[in-house]
């Protein structure tokens, strides 16, 4: 029997609804349950693929090539369950399906309306593509009271009603702020938020209350009474030091126990949380520290490189060290010397990126890393910049560039116009649509047996997630190899370079894919493990 847990949020945004949902997933999993975690976003974009990371944070990519909200990254990192296209639904996607059905004539002449047609489509998304999971956790993006969220609230209300209490549960996340002047925790915003939810016909069965200070028993009882909830189901969710403390901290407050109680499932025993305990121990008591410079474009917003920051932290967990990140906007290297900012760091990483702004600065960071033998990790755009750097500075191709920046003399990186996806040929043309048309999702690659990469992976066949439109141009492979660039990973048909490395350098790796999307705290990605190990080595030499 599949049970549905709907998570909504109130009072303010950014309360950590994604983490709370992901952590519940981790806790239920630790009790042996099988689950999926889904996100419903109220915006009109079909997917976040076309949204700026400045505004919306990172675009997370699934194995099956969906561009999704970054919360799906949290879900994967906490549960290890690979997300799928069916786990990410936006208003735009719902409407687009409804409108296509209307054009096909599926509604047989009926008037197409939000209720029931849009809400039916939402319910279909919520219940589609399942295979006997015990739980489906559905997080509703946005905050109750938003006009945009209404169809989603109505749909989950209906679904809750159809499934009944035994198969559905509503959890609401709120804020219990501390007012310094009054020296008090305030429960009123929570009461109002629950009222707002009740106006949509939803009675939450659990409240997860984010707070900076412990909620006294009296206040907890007050919340329970006003909101019509058992007081044990008012979960105190105190701020924690790192996100990986959340499962243990919320478990201690009865989070998963109360969920199981709601569903009448056994809840006396303790889940096995030893991996989480070990992860928090390692993050709290590292044996050393390494400094990594991330040289990129979207440095103003922490969430723009969420998976990357997490994967680097996982590399630290694997090596028992703390990873200190220096976020450096690459443009500063276009005016000032790279050495001034980079001579103290133990590793340099150029992450994924788009567009020419700041690219020259990234290329300078590559030169510095290559010449000074600082471990270098180029991811996607970062590999492309490493190629341009080698072409210009070592292969005597001063006009080398990427056609992403406009027409150029020597396009060592160029637009991909066709490639194989399994047995199917994908084609793209310059000037086509931007949405969902990149080379997206998991593709296999072959690694050269004698490469550093093969030794890091312990394999010569890998499968990694991609998100790119441009590609290193194989026609320049020979001249780049002569300049010391070893093409250590290729697509199975040998046409698309997937990874490069330098043998005259302690650790210089570029990959066309995004390994950060597959890293987990309990299973750090081998490339991040190895990169941090190399940085540790460098720190001992400095
Ligand atoms: N802009 C580059 C491309 O489209 C790199 C993309 C990326 O780093 N994700 O190929």
Short mmCIF file of C-alpha atoms and ligand atoms in Angstrom, two decimals:
data_model
loop_
_atom_site.label_atom_id
_atom_site.label_comp_id
_atom_site.label_asym_id
_atom_site.label_seq_id
_atom_site.Cartn_x
_atom_site.Cartn_y
_atom_site.Cartn_z
CA UNK A 1 0.00 0.00 0.00
CA UNK A 2 1.43 3.36 -1.04
CA UNK A 3 0.89 6.21 1.39
CA UNK A 4 1.18 9.88 0.49
CA UNK A 5 2.69 12.56 2.68
CA UNK A 6 2.09 16.13 1.55
CA UNK A 7 4.44 18.80 2.87
CA UNK A 8 3.37 22.44 2.69
CA UNK A 9 5.04 25.55 4.07
CA UNK A 10 3.79 28.70 5.69
CA UNK A 11 4.70 32.06 7.28
CA UNK A 12 7.80 32.71 5.15
CA UNK A 13 9.72 31.02 2.36
CA UNK A 14 13.22 29.49 2.74
CA UNK A 15 12.33 27.59 5.90
CA UNK A 16 14.07 24.48 4.65
CA UNK A 17 11.01 22.60 3.47
CA UNK A 18 13.14 20.66 0.99
CA UNK A 19 15.53 19.56 3.72
CA UNK A 20 12.70 18.68 6.08
CA UNK A 21 11.10 16.56 3.35
CA UNK A 22 14.41 14.93 2.36
CA UNK A 23 15.18 14.18 6.02
CA UNK A 24 11.83 12.53 6.57
CA UNK A 25 12.67 10.40 3.53
CA UNK A 26 16.00 9.44 5.10
CA UNK A 27 14.35 8.55 8.41
CA UNK A 28 11.63 6.41 6.86
CA UNK A 29 14.24 4.72 4.74
CA UNK A 30 16.33 3.98 7.82
CA UNK A 31 13.28 2.08 9.06
CA UNK A 32 13.31 -0.04 5.94
CA UNK A 33 10.60 1.67 3.89
CA UNK A 34 10.76 2.21 0.14
CA UNK A 35 9.90 5.66 -1.10
CA UNK A 36 9.94 8.39 -3.71
CA UNK A 37 10.18 12.09 -3.08
CA UNK A 38 8.44 14.58 -5.37
CA UNK A 39 8.31 18.33 -5.82
CA UNK A 40 5.41 20.42 -7.08
CA UNK A 41 6.42 23.93 -8.04
CA UNK A 42 3.84 26.65 -8.58
CA UNK A 43 5.64 28.70 -11.24
CA UNK A 44 4.69 28.80 -14.90
CA UNK A 45 8.03 27.71 -16.34
CA UNK A 46 7.74 24.21 -17.78
CA UNK A 47 10.89 23.39 -15.81
CA UNK A 48 13.58 25.50 -14.09
CA UNK A 49 16.03 24.80 -16.96
CA UNK A 50 15.62 28.26 -18.40
CA UNK A 51 15.75 30.07 -15.05
CA UNK A 52 18.85 31.95 -13.95
CA UNK A 53 20.81 30.36 -11.12
CA UNK A 54 21.07 33.90 -9.71
CA UNK A 55 17.36 33.91 -9.20
CA UNK A 56 16.41 30.33 -8.65
CA UNK A 57 19.57 28.53 -7.59
CA UNK A 58 21.06 25.51 -9.29
CA UNK A 59 19.27 23.48 -11.93
CA UNK A 60 19.43 19.85 -10.85
CA UNK A 61 19.51 17.21 -13.59
CA UNK A 62 18.10 13.69 -13.25
CA UNK A 63 19.37 10.51 -14.90
CA UNK A 64 16.48 10.60 -17.34
CA UNK A 65 17.42 14.12 -18.41
CA UNK A 66 14.91 16.34 -16.59
CA UNK A 67 16.02 19.79 -15.49
CA UNK A 68 14.56 20.21 -12.03
CA UNK A 69 14.44 22.25 -8.86
CA UNK A 70 17.46 21.97 -6.58
CA UNK A 71 15.33 20.35 -3.89
CA UNK A 72 15.50 17.14 -5.90
CA UNK A 73 19.22 17.23 -5.20
CA UNK A 74 18.50 17.28 -1.46
CA UNK A 75 16.12 14.36 -1.87
CA UNK A 76 18.77 12.33 -3.67
CA UNK A 77 21.54 13.24 -1.25
CA UNK A 78 19.44 12.25 1.74
CA UNK A 79 17.74 9.15 0.39
CA UNK A 80 20.03 7.94 -2.39
CA UNK A 81 16.93 7.31 -4.53
CA UNK A 82 17.67 8.65 -8.03
CA UNK A 83 15.05 11.24 -8.93
CA UNK A 84 13.14 10.99 -12.18
CA UNK A 85 11.36 13.36 -14.52
CA UNK A 86 8.10 12.23 -12.95
CA UNK A 87 9.27 13.58 -9.58
CA UNK A 88 9.33 17.21 -10.70
CA UNK A 89 6.12 18.95 -11.68
CA UNK A 90 5.50 22.64 -12.28
CA UNK A 91 2.32 24.57 -12.96
CA UNK A 92 3.75 25.20 -16.42
CA UNK A 93 4.04 21.48 -17.07
CA UNK A 94 0.56 20.77 -15.75
CA UNK A 95 -1.03 23.47 -17.90
CA UNK A 96 0.97 22.44 -20.91
CA UNK A 97 -0.40 18.87 -20.61
CA UNK A 98 -3.94 20.08 -20.05
CA UNK A 99 -3.76 22.38 -23.06
CA UNK A 100 -2.36 19.62 -25.26
CA UNK A 101 -5.22 17.37 -24.19
CA UNK A 102 -7.66 20.15 -25.01
CA UNK A 103 -6.18 20.55 -28.51
CA UNK A 104 -6.40 16.79 -29.08
CA UNK A 105 -10.07 16.95 -28.20
CA UNK A 106 -9.67 14.71 -25.13
CA UNK A 107 -12.23 16.72 -23.17
CA UNK A 108 -14.98 15.89 -25.67
CA UNK A 109 -16.32 19.40 -26.01
CA UNK A 110 -16.29 20.17 -22.29
CA UNK A 111 -15.27 23.51 -20.82
CA UNK A 112 -11.72 23.13 -19.54
CA UNK A 113 -11.40 24.42 -15.98
CA UNK A 114 -8.94 24.58 -13.08
CA UNK A 115 -11.25 22.27 -11.15
CA UNK A 116 -11.47 19.47 -12.20
CA UNK A 117 -9.12 19.42 -15.20
CA UNK A 118 -6.02 21.07 -13.77
CA UNK A 119 -6.47 19.46 -10.36
CA UNK A 120 -7.03 16.05 -11.99
CA UNK A 121 -3.80 16.48 -13.92
CA UNK A 122 -1.95 17.34 -10.68
CA UNK A 123 -3.39 14.24 -9.00
CA UNK A 124 -2.28 12.14 -11.95
CA UNK A 125 1.24 13.50 -11.66
CA UNK A 126 1.28 12.77 -7.92
CA UNK A 127 0.27 9.15 -8.42
CA UNK A 128 2.06 8.34 -11.72
CA UNK A 129 5.17 6.22 -12.30
CA UNK A 130 5.16 4.35 -8.99
CA UNK A 131 6.15 0.79 -8.30
CA UNK A 132 4.78 -0.33 -4.97
CA UNK A 133 6.59 2.27 -2.84
CA UNK A 134 5.55 2.42 0.81
CA UNK A 135 5.59 6.21 0.82
CA UNK A 136 5.46 9.07 -1.65
CA UNK A 137 6.55 12.36 -0.15
CA UNK A 138 5.20 15.36 -2.07
CA UNK A 139 6.59 18.77 -1.29
CA UNK A 140 4.47 21.69 -2.44
CA UNK A 141 6.67 24.65 -3.37
CA UNK A 142 5.84 28.18 -2.29
CA UNK A 143 3.98 29.31 0.80
CA UNK A 144 0.31 28.85 1.65
CA UNK A 145 -1.65 31.95 0.76
CA UNK A 146 0.13 32.37 -2.59
CA UNK A 147 -2.40 32.58 -5.42
CA UNK A 148 -0.22 30.27 -7.49
CA UNK A 149 -0.29 27.42 -4.96
CA UNK A 150 -4.08 27.18 -4.86
CA UNK A 151 -4.60 24.49 -7.54
CA UNK A 152 -1.96 22.32 -5.85
CA UNK A 153 -3.58 22.71 -2.43
CA UNK A 154 -6.96 21.89 -3.91
CA UNK A 155 -5.54 18.82 -5.67
CA UNK A 156 -3.87 17.44 -2.56
CA UNK A 157 -6.98 18.18 -0.53
CA UNK A 158 -9.00 16.06 -2.95
CA UNK A 159 -6.37 13.34 -3.01
CA UNK A 160 -6.22 13.27 0.78
CA UNK A 161 -9.97 12.90 0.85
CA UNK A 162 -10.00 10.13 -1.75
CA UNK A 163 -7.18 8.17 -0.11
CA UNK A 164 -8.39 8.61 3.44
CA UNK A 165 -6.38 9.15 6.63
CA UNK A 166 -4.82 5.72 6.47
CA UNK A 167 -3.09 6.57 3.23
CA UNK A 168 -2.54 10.32 3.38
CA UNK A 169 -0.98 12.78 5.76
CA UNK A 170 -0.50 16.54 5.71
CA UNK A 171 2.58 18.08 7.26
CA UNK A 172 2.93 21.85 7.51
CA UNK A 173 6.21 23.64 8.09
CA UNK A 174 6.10 26.98 9.88
CA UNK A 175 8.26 29.48 11.69
CA UNK A 176 8.12 30.22 15.41
CA UNK A 177 10.16 33.42 15.64
CA UNK A 178 11.86 34.72 18.76
CA UNK A 179 11.19 38.36 19.50
CA UNK A 180 14.17 39.84 21.27
CA UNK A 181 12.34 42.87 22.63
CA UNK A 182 9.61 40.73 24.18
CA UNK A 183 12.02 37.88 24.99
CA UNK A 184 9.39 35.50 23.72
CA UNK A 185 8.74 32.92 21.06
CA UNK A 186 5.73 33.87 19.01
CA UNK A 187 3.19 31.29 17.94
CA UNK A 188 0.73 33.61 16.21
CA UNK A 189 2.28 33.37 12.71
CA UNK A 190 1.94 29.58 12.96
CA UNK A 191 -1.69 29.86 14.01
CA UNK A 192 -2.42 32.17 11.08
CA UNK A 193 -0.63 29.97 8.65
CA UNK A 194 -2.59 26.91 9.72
CA UNK A 195 -5.84 28.91 9.44
CA UNK A 196 -4.87 29.81 5.91
CA UNK A 197 -4.28 26.15 5.12
CA UNK A 198 -7.60 25.22 6.71
CA UNK A 199 -9.30 27.73 4.42
CA UNK A 200 -8.21 25.44 1.59
CA UNK A 201 -9.86 22.57 3.40
CA UNK A 202 -6.64 21.02 4.66
CA UNK A 203 -6.19 20.15 8.31
CA UNK A 204 -2.50 19.45 8.91
CA UNK A 205 -1.75 16.41 11.04
CA UNK A 206 1.72 17.52 11.97
CA UNK A 207 3.48 20.86 12.34
CA UNK A 208 7.19 21.15 11.92
CA UNK A 209 8.09 24.41 13.66
CA UNK A 210 11.37 26.01 12.66
CA UNK A 211 12.82 27.93 15.57
CA UNK A 212 16.06 29.43 16.84
CA UNK A 213 15.25 28.60 20.47
CA UNK A 214 13.57 25.62 22.09
CA UNK A 215 9.78 25.85 22.23
CA UNK A 216 8.62 25.52 25.85
CA UNK A 217 6.01 22.85 26.55
CA UNK A 218 3.35 25.48 27.29
CA UNK A 219 3.82 27.08 23.88
CA UNK A 220 3.82 23.73 22.17
CA UNK A 221 0.52 22.89 23.81
CA UNK A 222 -0.85 26.24 22.80
CA UNK A 223 0.09 25.65 19.17
CA UNK A 224 -1.48 22.19 19.30
CA UNK A 225 -4.70 23.50 20.78
CA UNK A 226 -5.12 26.42 18.39
CA UNK A 227 -4.21 24.37 15.38
CA UNK A 228 -6.24 21.30 16.23
CA UNK A 229 -3.28 18.90 16.41
CA UNK A 230 -1.94 16.43 18.99
CA UNK A 231 0.81 18.19 20.93
CA UNK A 232 3.25 15.30 20.21
CA UNK A 233 2.77 16.12 16.53
CA UNK A 234 4.09 19.64 17.02
CA UNK A 235 7.70 19.00 16.13
CA UNK A 236 10.32 21.44 17.29
CA UNK A 237 12.79 21.96 14.46
CA UNK A 238 15.68 23.91 15.90
CA UNK A 239 18.42 25.40 13.73
CA UNK A 240 21.29 22.96 13.26
CA UNK A 241 24.95 23.40 12.41
CA UNK A 242 25.04 21.50 9.13
CA UNK A 243 22.26 20.16 6.98
CA UNK A 244 23.31 16.57 7.65
CA UNK A 245 22.40 17.05 11.32
CA UNK A 246 18.75 17.40 10.36
CA UNK A 247 17.71 13.71 10.24
CA UNK A 248 19.15 12.99 13.70
CA UNK A 249 17.90 16.23 15.22
CA UNK A 250 14.34 15.87 13.90
CA UNK A 251 14.26 12.19 14.80
CA UNK A 252 15.06 13.13 18.39
CA UNK A 253 11.93 15.31 18.33
CA UNK A 254 9.73 12.43 17.22
CA UNK A 255 9.40 13.41 13.55
CA UNK A 256 9.35 9.93 11.97
CA UNK A 257 7.76 8.29 14.99
CA UNK A 258 4.75 10.59 14.75
CA UNK A 259 4.43 9.96 11.01
CA UNK A 260 4.37 6.20 11.61
CA UNK A 261 1.89 6.63 14.43
CA UNK A 262 -0.38 8.56 12.06
CA UNK A 263 -0.35 5.66 9.62
CA UNK A 264 -0.80 3.10 12.36
CA UNK A 265 2.54 1.52 11.56
CA UNK A 266 4.90 0.05 14.18
CA UNK A 267 6.92 2.86 15.71
CA UNK A 268 8.41 1.56 18.92
CA UNK A 269 11.78 0.44 17.57
CA UNK A 270 14.62 2.78 16.62
CA UNK A 271 15.70 3.30 13.00
CA UNK A 272 19.29 2.52 12.08
CA UNK A 273 20.85 5.98 11.94
CA UNK A 274 24.49 4.93 12.30
CA UNK A 275 25.51 6.32 8.89
CA UNK A 276 24.04 9.71 9.77
CA UNK A 277 25.78 9.66 13.12
CA UNK A 278 29.09 8.94 11.38
CA UNK A 279 28.54 11.74 8.85
CA UNK A 280 27.82 14.29 11.57
CA UNK A 281 30.79 13.06 13.59
CA UNK A 282 33.10 13.54 10.64
CA UNK A 283 31.75 17.01 9.84
CA UNK A 284 32.07 18.05 13.50
CA UNK A 285 35.48 16.62 14.22
CA UNK A 286 37.58 16.86 11.05
CA UNK A 287 41.27 16.07 11.32
CA UNK A 288 42.40 18.90 9.08
CA UNK A 289 41.30 21.50 6.61
CA UNK A 290 41.85 22.24 2.94
CA UNK A 291 41.04 25.42 1.05
CA UNK A 292 39.40 25.18 -2.33
CA UNK A 293 38.80 28.11 -4.67
CA UNK A 294 35.67 27.85 -6.75
CA UNK A 295 36.16 30.25 -9.64
CA UNK A 296 32.81 30.91 -11.27
CA UNK A 297 30.15 33.32 -12.26
CA UNK A 298 27.14 33.06 -9.95
CA UNK A 299 28.97 33.80 -6.71
CA UNK A 300 26.36 36.08 -5.17
CA UNK A 301 23.89 33.28 -4.50
CA UNK A 302 24.84 30.35 -2.34
CA UNK A 303 22.33 28.03 -3.94
CA UNK A 304 23.64 28.52 -7.48
CA UNK A 305 26.18 25.72 -6.98
CA UNK A 306 24.36 23.73 -4.32
CA UNK A 307 25.27 20.20 -5.45
CA UNK A 308 28.85 21.26 -6.07
CA UNK A 309 29.26 22.68 -2.56
CA UNK A 310 27.76 19.50 -1.14
CA UNK A 311 29.94 17.21 -3.25
CA UNK A 312 33.04 19.09 -2.08
CA UNK A 313 31.87 18.67 1.51
CA UNK A 314 31.41 14.94 0.80
CA UNK A 315 34.99 14.83 -0.50
CA UNK A 316 35.95 16.30 2.87
CA UNK A 317 33.89 13.70 4.74
CA UNK A 318 35.66 10.95 2.76
CA UNK A 319 39.07 12.35 3.72
CA UNK A 320 38.10 13.38 7.22
CA UNK A 321 38.89 17.05 6.61
CA UNK A 322 36.91 20.24 6.54
CA UNK A 323 36.69 21.83 3.11
CA UNK A 324 36.85 25.60 3.23
CA UNK A 325 35.38 27.11 0.09
CA UNK A 326 36.47 30.43 -1.38
CA UNK A 327 33.89 31.62 -3.88
CA UNK A 328 35.77 33.81 -6.33
CA UNK A 329 34.04 35.66 -9.17
CA UNK A 330 36.24 34.90 -12.16
CA UNK A 331 35.97 38.41 -13.55
CA UNK A 332 38.42 39.71 -10.97
CA UNK A 333 41.21 37.78 -12.67
CA UNK A 334 40.60 39.84 -15.79
CA UNK A 335 41.92 42.90 -13.94
CA UNK A 336 44.15 41.52 -11.23
CA UNK A 337 46.79 38.83 -10.96
CA UNK A 338 45.46 35.36 -10.19
CA UNK A 339 48.36 34.62 -7.86
CA UNK A 340 47.18 37.19 -5.32
CA UNK A 341 43.95 35.28 -4.69
CA UNK A 342 45.00 31.73 -5.50
CA UNK A 343 48.45 31.19 -4.01
CA UNK A 344 47.06 30.10 -0.63
CA UNK A 345 44.50 27.59 -1.86
CA UNK A 346 45.07 23.84 -2.17
CA UNK A 347 42.77 23.21 -5.08
CA UNK A 348 41.04 25.20 -7.82
CA UNK A 349 37.70 24.28 -9.31
CA UNK A 350 36.02 25.90 -12.29
CA UNK A 351 32.39 24.76 -12.28
CA UNK A 352 29.69 24.67 -14.93
CA UNK A 353 28.68 27.94 -16.49
CA UNK A 354 27.18 29.66 -19.49
CA UNK A 355 28.13 32.67 -21.60
CA UNK A 356 31.30 34.60 -22.17
CA UNK A 357 31.19 36.90 -19.14
CA UNK A 358 34.06 36.01 -16.83
CA UNK A 359 35.38 33.29 -19.12
CA UNK A 360 38.78 34.97 -19.63
CA UNK A 361 39.19 35.10 -15.86
CA UNK A 362 38.45 31.38 -15.63
CA UNK A 363 41.06 30.70 -18.30
CA UNK A 364 43.61 32.64 -16.21
CA UNK A 365 42.72 30.56 -13.17
CA UNK A 366 43.42 27.44 -15.26
CA UNK A 367 46.83 28.81 -16.30
CA UNK A 368 47.66 29.44 -12.66
CA UNK A 369 46.60 25.95 -11.57
CA UNK A 370 48.48 24.29 -14.43
CA UNK A 371 51.72 26.23 -13.96
CA UNK A 372 51.74 26.17 -10.17
CA UNK A 373 50.76 22.50 -10.01
CA UNK A 374 47.70 23.24 -7.89
CA UNK A 375 45.08 20.46 -8.18
CA UNK A 376 42.61 21.55 -10.85
CA UNK A 377 39.10 20.27 -11.34
CA UNK A 378 37.19 21.60 -14.35
CA UNK A 379 33.54 20.65 -14.53
CA UNK A 380 31.68 21.02 -17.84
CA UNK A 381 32.42 24.68 -18.67
CA UNK A 382 35.54 24.24 -16.50
CA UNK A 383 36.79 21.48 -18.81
CA UNK A 384 36.03 23.61 -21.86
CA UNK A 385 38.04 26.50 -20.35
CA UNK A 386 40.95 24.14 -19.67
CA UNK A 387 40.90 23.14 -23.34
CA UNK A 388 40.91 26.75 -24.54
CA UNK A 389 43.76 27.51 -22.14
CA UNK A 390 45.91 24.63 -23.43
CA UNK A 391 45.10 25.48 -27.04
CA UNK A 392 46.11 29.11 -26.67
CA UNK A 393 49.07 28.80 -24.34
CA UNK A 394 50.59 25.43 -25.25
CA UNK A 395 49.35 24.47 -28.71
CA UNK A 396 50.05 27.89 -30.26
CA UNK A 397 46.46 28.50 -31.31
CA UNK A 398 45.97 32.11 -30.13
CA UNK A 399 42.54 32.35 -31.77
CA UNK A 400 41.21 29.34 -29.84
CA UNK A 401 37.82 29.85 -28.20
CA UNK A 402 34.32 28.45 -27.88
CA UNK A 403 31.63 29.16 -30.44
CA UNK A 404 29.36 29.77 -27.43
CA UNK A 405 31.00 33.24 -27.31
CA UNK A 406 30.32 33.98 -30.99
CA UNK A 407 32.03 33.04 -34.26
CA UNK A 408 35.74 32.39 -33.74
CA UNK A 409 38.83 31.51 -35.72
CA UNK A 410 39.69 28.26 -33.93
CA UNK A 411 36.58 26.72 -32.31
CA UNK A 412 38.24 24.17 -30.03
CA UNK A 413 34.85 24.09 -28.29
CA UNK A 414 31.84 24.11 -30.60
CA UNK A 415 28.09 23.63 -30.76
CA UNK A 416 26.99 19.99 -30.67
CA UNK A 417 24.60 19.47 -33.53
CA UNK A 418 24.02 15.77 -33.18
CA UNK A 419 24.81 12.92 -30.83
CA UNK A 420 23.54 9.46 -29.97
CA UNK A 421 21.16 8.79 -27.10
CA UNK A 422 21.15 5.00 -26.88
CA UNK A 423 20.28 3.99 -30.44
CA UNK A 424 18.65 7.27 -31.27
CA UNK A 425 20.21 10.21 -33.03
CA UNK A 426 19.50 13.58 -31.38
CA UNK A 427 19.80 16.63 -33.62
CA UNK A 428 20.04 20.31 -32.77
CA UNK A 429 20.42 23.42 -34.87
CA UNK A 430 21.87 26.80 -33.98
CA UNK A 431 19.14 29.21 -32.92
CA UNK A 432 16.73 26.47 -31.77
CA UNK A 433 14.64 26.50 -28.59
CA UNK A 434 16.48 26.87 -25.29
CA UNK A 435 14.19 24.79 -23.07
CA UNK A 436 15.16 21.16 -22.54
CA UNK A 437 17.29 20.96 -25.68
CA UNK A 438 20.76 20.49 -24.21
CA UNK A 439 22.47 17.11 -23.99
CA UNK A 440 20.79 16.21 -20.73
CA UNK A 441 20.90 13.34 -18.29
CA UNK A 442 23.00 10.21 -17.89
CA UNK A 443 25.19 9.07 -20.75
CA UNK A 444 27.87 6.38 -20.67
CA UNK A 445 31.55 7.15 -21.27
CA UNK A 446 34.63 4.99 -21.76
CA UNK A 447 37.82 5.74 -19.84
CA UNK A 448 41.33 4.98 -21.08
CA UNK A 449 42.61 2.06 -19.01
CA UNK A 450 45.91 3.77 -18.17
CA UNK A 451 44.31 7.06 -17.08
CA UNK A 452 44.20 8.72 -13.68
CA UNK A 453 40.45 8.81 -14.13
CA UNK A 454 40.15 5.03 -14.55
CA UNK A 455 42.18 4.52 -11.40
CA UNK A 456 39.98 7.00 -9.49
CA UNK A 457 36.78 5.29 -10.59
CA UNK A 458 38.24 1.80 -10.43
CA UNK A 459 36.42 1.23 -13.74
CA UNK A 460 36.72 2.00 -17.43
CA UNK A 461 33.03 2.38 -18.08
CA UNK A 462 31.11 5.08 -16.31
CA UNK A 463 27.71 6.70 -16.51
CA UNK A 464 27.34 10.34 -15.54
CA UNK A 465 24.83 13.16 -15.87
CA UNK A 466 25.24 15.90 -18.43
CA UNK A 467 23.89 19.34 -19.15
CA UNK A 468 25.63 21.06 -22.03
CA UNK A 469 25.15 22.40 -25.53
CA UNK A 470 28.79 22.81 -26.53
CA UNK A 471 31.50 20.22 -26.71
CA UNK A 472 35.26 19.93 -27.08
CA UNK A 473 35.91 19.65 -30.80
CA UNK A 474 37.58 16.27 -31.53
CA UNK A 475 39.12 17.59 -34.72
CA UNK A 476 41.68 19.32 -32.48
CA UNK A 477 42.41 16.20 -30.44
CA UNK A 478 45.86 15.54 -32.00
CA UNK A 479 47.21 19.04 -31.55
CA UNK A 480 45.84 19.20 -27.99
CA UNK A 481 47.34 15.80 -27.15
CA UNK A 482 50.69 17.14 -28.37
CA UNK A 483 50.19 19.97 -25.87
CA UNK A 484 49.89 17.47 -23.02
CA UNK A 485 46.10 17.14 -22.85
CA UNK A 486 45.24 13.46 -22.50
CA UNK A 487 41.72 12.67 -23.70
CA UNK A 488 41.04 10.08 -21.02
CA UNK A 489 37.27 9.72 -21.44
CA UNK A 490 35.20 9.53 -24.63
CA UNK A 491 31.60 8.75 -25.52
CA UNK A 492 31.26 5.08 -26.56
CA UNK A 493 31.19 6.07 -30.26
CA UNK A 494 34.47 7.94 -29.76
CA UNK A 495 33.06 11.22 -31.03
CA UNK A 496 32.51 13.27 -27.89
CA UNK A 497 35.34 14.00 -25.45
CA UNK A 498 34.04 13.32 -21.96
CA UNK A 499 37.15 13.81 -19.82
CA UNK A 500 40.69 15.13 -20.03
CA UNK A 501 43.72 15.09 -17.77
CA UNK A 502 47.40 16.11 -17.77
CA UNK A 503 50.16 13.68 -16.97
CA UNK A 504 52.67 16.49 -16.21
CA UNK A 505 50.60 17.64 -13.26
CA UNK A 506 49.74 16.05 -9.89
CA UNK A 507 45.96 16.33 -10.38
CA UNK A 508 44.51 18.09 -13.40
CA UNK A 509 41.14 16.75 -14.49
CA UNK A 510 38.39 18.14 -16.67
CA UNK A 511 35.06 16.40 -17.14
CA UNK A 512 32.24 17.27 -19.52
CA UNK A 513 29.67 15.82 -17.13
CA UNK A 514 28.50 16.85 -13.66
CA UNK A 515 29.80 14.36 -11.10
CA UNK A 516 28.53 16.57 -8.26
CA UNK A 517 24.98 15.50 -9.08
CA UNK A 518 25.72 11.91 -8.09
CA UNK A 519 27.62 12.51 -4.86
CA UNK A 520 26.04 11.54 -1.54
CA UNK A 521 27.27 12.19 2.01
CA UNK A 522 27.23 8.45 2.66
CA UNK A 523 28.77 7.68 -0.73
CA UNK A 524 31.08 10.55 -1.74
CA UNK A 525 31.74 10.68 -5.46
CA UNK A 526 35.18 9.19 -6.31
CA UNK A 527 36.26 12.31 -8.22
CA UNK A 528 35.54 14.60 -5.25
CA UNK A 529 37.14 12.14 -2.86
CA UNK A 530 40.26 12.10 -5.05
CA UNK A 531 40.31 15.87 -5.67
CA UNK A 532 40.17 16.62 -1.95
CA UNK A 533 42.85 13.97 -1.30
CA UNK A 534 45.07 15.74 -3.87
CA UNK A 535 44.34 19.10 -2.24
CA UNK A 536 45.30 17.61 1.12
CA UNK A 537 48.56 16.45 -0.41
CA UNK A 538 49.13 19.97 -1.75
CA UNK A 539 48.42 21.49 1.66
CA UNK A 540 51.18 19.36 3.13
CA UNK A 541 53.63 20.69 0.52
CA UNK A 542 52.77 24.36 0.97
N1 LIG B 1 27.97 26.52 -21.51
C1 LIG B 1 28.59 25.26 -21.73
C2 LIG B 1 27.79 24.37 -22.67
O1 LIG B 1 26.63 24.59 -22.90
C3 LIG B 1 28.84 24.52 -20.43
C4 LIG B 1 27.59 24.09 -19.76
C5 LIG B 1 27.82 23.73 -18.33
O2 LIG B 1 28.84 24.04 -17.74
N2 LIG B 1 26.85 23.10 -17.72
O3 LIG B 1 28.33 23.44 -23.20
#
